[in-house]
């Protein structure tokens, strides 16, 4: 970690606070609207990732000599699959985790374990902590313990502080980190792009509220006082502005001439600039524009989903699986080959015809049993479906041609007999 300046080094997880880094990116973090979720592209990206992770079932597996099997009998299997804590379903838990990780850069979850008794060390539940009440202390000097460690200081609503070691916390950080400990919030990287998109949306909203009526010049050939000018201006705007006045005929008093300043959206390249901002925002989240319906790159939905999984979701769920396996399983369980893994079949699932053809090949070639196929389709198993099947006419290449002779075949009887 390097030299430790004081007793502890505190890492701020309430949005990255390194102003020098922001200046290197050309970001003025004092002029940006804090309500980032009001920008629709940013909100859609957050929602897309949160729901994509939440809809993937998390399962516990064990590697054995016969292959990988589900560890259904383990107590953590149902805990993480159904309800990580009494107050949140698995869906709500993972949508919240993914949202906080992207929006704030870090998502902190407390591992509640049994403290004593026969079940000591077992996980009772996982509780998401408010990121605003958590500070990260990096004990480089070993002041708290002999070994250098990362500590999480949580302050509850009553002001009481809890010192939690790193092995009591599930810490999910964003993909971008300058120190490997705290994540950088995407909203901080995109401050200017999001601000531009928000200003564009305000422009559109104002344009509609004014009845899509362009600004213009009101000319008068005679002389008019300042007070009368303001009165006429106010009266004219009340007749021209607003949705209710859109498309209506505007009466112009005698002696006045109104000339519009035609500021079309096309002339100001508003659509191009809006699309450019939206692409920047989606790129920061690692989401392709076609996934957000910005363009129709592929007509093949299966190919589109596979691309989304490989380029966007795979790095996300790999980080989750690594943290869960290391923090929730004991060293003995890990040595026995146990690990957590998200089931991605919900994303990579092909259409019915393609699946049936693939299953047929898998069974015919002898590397999947009928029951394994039936399980993937959520069908009940069959008593005779656990055997691998293969076409009985297949023979090794070394035996090709022997079936046409009277010589005995290796491992079998003479064909003619």
C-alpha angles and dihedrals in degrees: 000000000000130000118340112230098200137355095299138005112227119209117205112222097176091095120315112291102194101122092182091058090049091052090052087057091049092246124150099201094184096067102049126106108246094213096086094162090069088076107089099213092051091048093048091051091051091047094046094052095042094052093041092057094041095054093057110092112232113221137180118232137187126207112223136171088263093052137268118331136176114263092221093156094059115103092229092059096076094031094064097031096054115013125358089189135007092259103047134052119222089257094054092043096055096040088054093046093050093044094052092044093056101034098042100021093239138057117196122199126183117222107219109204135182106261101201145004132052092317094050111149095024118129114250098180148328118243125192112226125215104258091215090065097049129089125183119223119194107204098203093157095051093239097145096039137000093256122064107254146165115246129194117213111202122190116199126211091271093057096253115142126220122197109212125185120225092256090060092057136068104213116191112185132184120264091256116073131154095198104025091243108070124039126228114238114240089223089064093052091048099042096124096038092051091046090052091050091049092050090050091053091049089052091054092046091051091046091055094043088056090056091254085287114154123227117255150166122274108205128195122189096208135055120282132180124241094249093049090046092056091047092051091045092052093046093048093050092050089055095045107036130073137052091272091061095049111124094006124130111257114219113218116202119239112276094026128103123194120203119185123225097221104213103172122190090234092053091052091048087234095153093050092049092047092051091048091053091046091052091051092052094047091046091055089056091047092243120139116232092240089061088061093046092251089129139000101238096157131030089193106088093193091056090046092053092046090053091049090051096048099041102032115017104034096070090046099051093040089061091048093049092050094050094045094047093049099043104035102039125068122239090253092052091050091049088052089060101258119151142156121246135174116233105235095183088103088067102032095042108130127214119283097261093048092048093050092051091049093048090049091055092045093053094041092052093048102239097107129045121222089247092055088054093046090051091055089053092048092247126141116262123251124229090234096042102088097080124097111238130205137172107273093213092068116108133176117270090244090063098049110128097019091100089071095055134068091239113116114256119239108261094008147054129276109287094229092049 
